[in-house]
């Protein structure tokens, strides 16, 4: 006997047992019906003569949803903006930037009139010298109150001043630089167009006003002198000004006072003071501001006590406590020879020395 749902004649041959319809699991929901390409006419429509039982429906227009259209539009706007900024961005000026000037440098040794005063205590020397009120280290290089210029914002002016200060700190206060152990800390702050001149200065030093390492940084001969006090005294100023619509300039004028003692163990253990005045002129274009680099265009250095007979091009050879300047001076300079800077030497005033 068949199941309650089976036909009276039984299950057709080949059909599913127990009346299970293989299409029973298919649900014809409203979306399925609407998507059908064939549609059955109504009874009234089928009363017409020769009317077909079904008609073909026009295909549905499956357009993009509103969210997708908005997303595509936003992507197009963002892409267009990126292209525009890439073309008009003020920092993309490398192709139009002016040539970078080579550094022009002057290093003037200052010779003492007599013996260099010394004392066992560096603090005593500082207290009895013109550097008594100087600050120690980077605190002696404060940033001035900065204001925007016509073509540069506050942040850009601060960036120029900060880069100039970083260069001064690394080239005048870093113990490794002062001892001649490294120069990279200074090199990385220079505009890439000045790196060849910088490297040439250290590979082949020359007193030509272009290639003296002591024009780029302060360093002593480690075989002769070493720091007796790491707290180097500093005083000076920084000033920023706009020279044209694409250039900022920073002028730095600082005096550094180092407490030194002999690096030779058998020599006197007394400490003496060594003074370096550095006037540096930095130039910044928009690429430099973005890369945190600087163009050093002028370096004017006065340092002493030094002997004019010693070559101060590569390293400074300080006169230490109790020493006097050697007789003689720089070799004669031919003023008619082009490309050769005139040698200079000055006298260190007595008032610049500590009173001991």
JSON list of N, CA and C in Angstrom, two decimals, residues 33 36-43 45-46 52-57:
[
{"chain": "A", "resi": 33, "resn": "UNK", "atom": "N", "xyz": [10.63, 35.05, -8.62]},
{"chain": "A", "resi": 33, "resn": "UNK", "atom": "CA", "xyz": [9.54, 35.21, -9.57]},
{"chain": "A", "resi": 33, "resn": "UNK", "atom": "C", "xyz": [9.76, 36.43, -10.44]},
{"chain": "A", "resi": 36, "resn": "UNK", "atom": "N", "xyz": [12.25, 36.02, -13.28]},
{"chain": "A", "resi": 36, "resn": "UNK", "atom": "CA", "xyz": [11.95, 35.06, -14.36]},
{"chain": "A", "resi": 36, "resn": "UNK", "atom": "C", "xyz": [11.84, 35.78, -15.68]},
{"chain": "A", "resi": 37, "resn": "UNK", "atom": "N", "xyz": [12.41, 35.15, -16.71]},
{"chain": "A", "resi": 37, "resn": "UNK", "atom": "CA", "xyz": [12.35, 35.74, -18.05]},
{"chain": "A", "resi": 37, "resn": "UNK", "atom": "C", "xyz": [11.01, 35.48, -18.73]},
{"chain": "A", "resi": 38, "resn": "UNK", "atom": "N", "xyz": [10.29, 34.43, -18.30]},
{"chain": "A", "resi": 38, "resn": "UNK", "atom": "CA", "xyz": [8.98, 34.11, -18.86]},
{"chain": "A", "resi": 38, "resn": "UNK", "atom": "C", "xyz": [7.91, 34.38, -17.83]},
{"chain": "A", "resi": 39, "resn": "UNK", "atom": "N", "xyz": [6.79, 34.95, -18.27]},
{"chain": "A", "resi": 39, "resn": "UNK", "atom": "CA", "xyz": [5.68, 35.27, -17.39]},
{"chain": "A", "resi": 39, "resn": "UNK", "atom": "C", "xyz": [4.37, 34.73, -17.99]},
{"chain": "A", "resi": 40, "resn": "UNK", "atom": "N", "xyz": [3.62, 34.04, -17.17]},
{"chain": "A", "resi": 40, "resn": "UNK", "atom": "CA", "xyz": [2.34, 33.46, -17.65]},
{"chain": "A", "resi": 40, "resn": "UNK", "atom": "C", "xyz": [1.29, 34.55, -17.71]},
{"chain": "A", "resi": 41, "resn": "UNK", "atom": "N", "xyz": [0.50, 34.53, -18.85]},
{"chain": "A", "resi": 41, "resn": "UNK", "atom": "CA", "xyz": [-0.59, 35.48, -18.98]},
{"chain": "A", "resi": 41, "resn": "UNK", "atom": "C", "xyz": [-1.68, 35.15, -17.97]},
{"chain": "A", "resi": 42, "resn": "UNK", "atom": "N", "xyz": [-2.45, 36.15, -17.64]},
{"chain": "A", "resi": 42, "resn": "UNK", "atom": "CA", "xyz": [-3.59, 35.92, -16.77]},
{"chain": "A", "resi": 42, "resn": "UNK", "atom": "C", "xyz": [-4.69, 35.20, -17.55]},
{"chain": "A", "resi": 43, "resn": "UNK", "atom": "N", "xyz": [-5.70, 34.72, -16.82]},
{"chain": "A", "resi": 43, "resn": "UNK", "atom": "CA", "xyz": [-6.80, 34.00, -17.49]},
{"chain": "A", "resi": 43, "resn": "UNK", "atom": "C", "xyz": [-7.51, 34.89, -18.48]},
{"chain": "A", "resi": 45, "resn": "UNK", "atom": "N", "xyz": [-6.25, 37.39, -20.10]},
{"chain": "A", "resi": 45, "resn": "UNK", "atom": "CA", "xyz": [-5.40, 37.61, -21.27]},
{"chain": "A", "resi": 45, "resn": "UNK", "atom": "C", "xyz": [-5.39, 36.37, -22.17]},
{"chain": "A", "resi": 46, "resn": "UNK", "atom": "N", "xyz": [-5.50, 35.16, -21.54]},
{"chain": "A", "resi": 46, "resn": "UNK", "atom": "CA", "xyz": [-5.46, 33.95, -22.36]},
{"chain": "A", "resi": 46, "resn": "UNK", "atom": "C", "xyz": [-6.75, 33.71, -23.13]},
{"chain": "A", "resi": 52, "resn": "UNK", "atom": "N", "xyz": [-0.58, 33.32, -26.80]},
{"chain": "A", "resi": 52, "resn": "UNK", "atom": "CA", "xyz": [0.32, 32.30, -26.21]},
{"chain": "A", "resi": 52, "resn": "UNK", "atom": "C", "xyz": [0.12, 32.25, -24.70]},
{"chain": "A", "resi": 53, "resn": "UNK", "atom": "N", "xyz": [0.49, 31.13, -24.17]},
{"chain": "A", "resi": 53, "resn": "UNK", "atom": "CA", "xyz": [0.29, 30.93, -22.73]},
{"chain": "A", "resi": 53, "resn": "UNK", "atom": "C", "xyz": [1.22, 31.80, -21.88]},
{"chain": "A", "resi": 54, "resn": "UNK", "atom": "N", "xyz": [2.37, 32.09, -22.42]},
{"chain": "A", "resi": 54, "resn": "UNK", "atom": "CA", "xyz": [3.35, 32.90, -21.68]},
{"chain": "A", "resi": 54, "resn": "UNK", "atom": "C", "xyz": [3.89, 34.00, -22.57]},
{"chain": "A", "resi": 55, "resn": "UNK", "atom": "N", "xyz": [4.52, 34.98, -21.98]},
{"chain": "A", "resi": 55, "resn": "UNK", "atom": "CA", "xyz": [5.18, 36.06, -22.71]},
{"chain": "A", "resi": 55, "resn": "UNK", "atom": "C", "xyz": [6.57, 36.26, -22.13]},
{"chain": "A", "resi": 56, "resn": "UNK", "atom": "N", "xyz": [7.43, 36.77, -22.94]},
{"chain": "A", "resi": 56, "resn": "UNK", "atom": "CA", "xyz": [8.81, 36.99, -22.51]},
{"chain": "A", "resi": 56, "resn": "UNK", "atom": "C", "xyz": [8.94, 38.40, -21.92]},
{"chain": "A", "resi": 57, "resn": "UNK", "atom": "N", "xyz": [9.48, 38.49, -20.71]},
{"chain": "A", "resi": 57, "resn": "UNK", "atom": "CA", "xyz": [9.66, 39.77, -20.03]},
{"chain": "A", "resi": 57, "resn": "UNK", "atom": "C", "xyz": [10.97, 40.42, -20.44]}
]
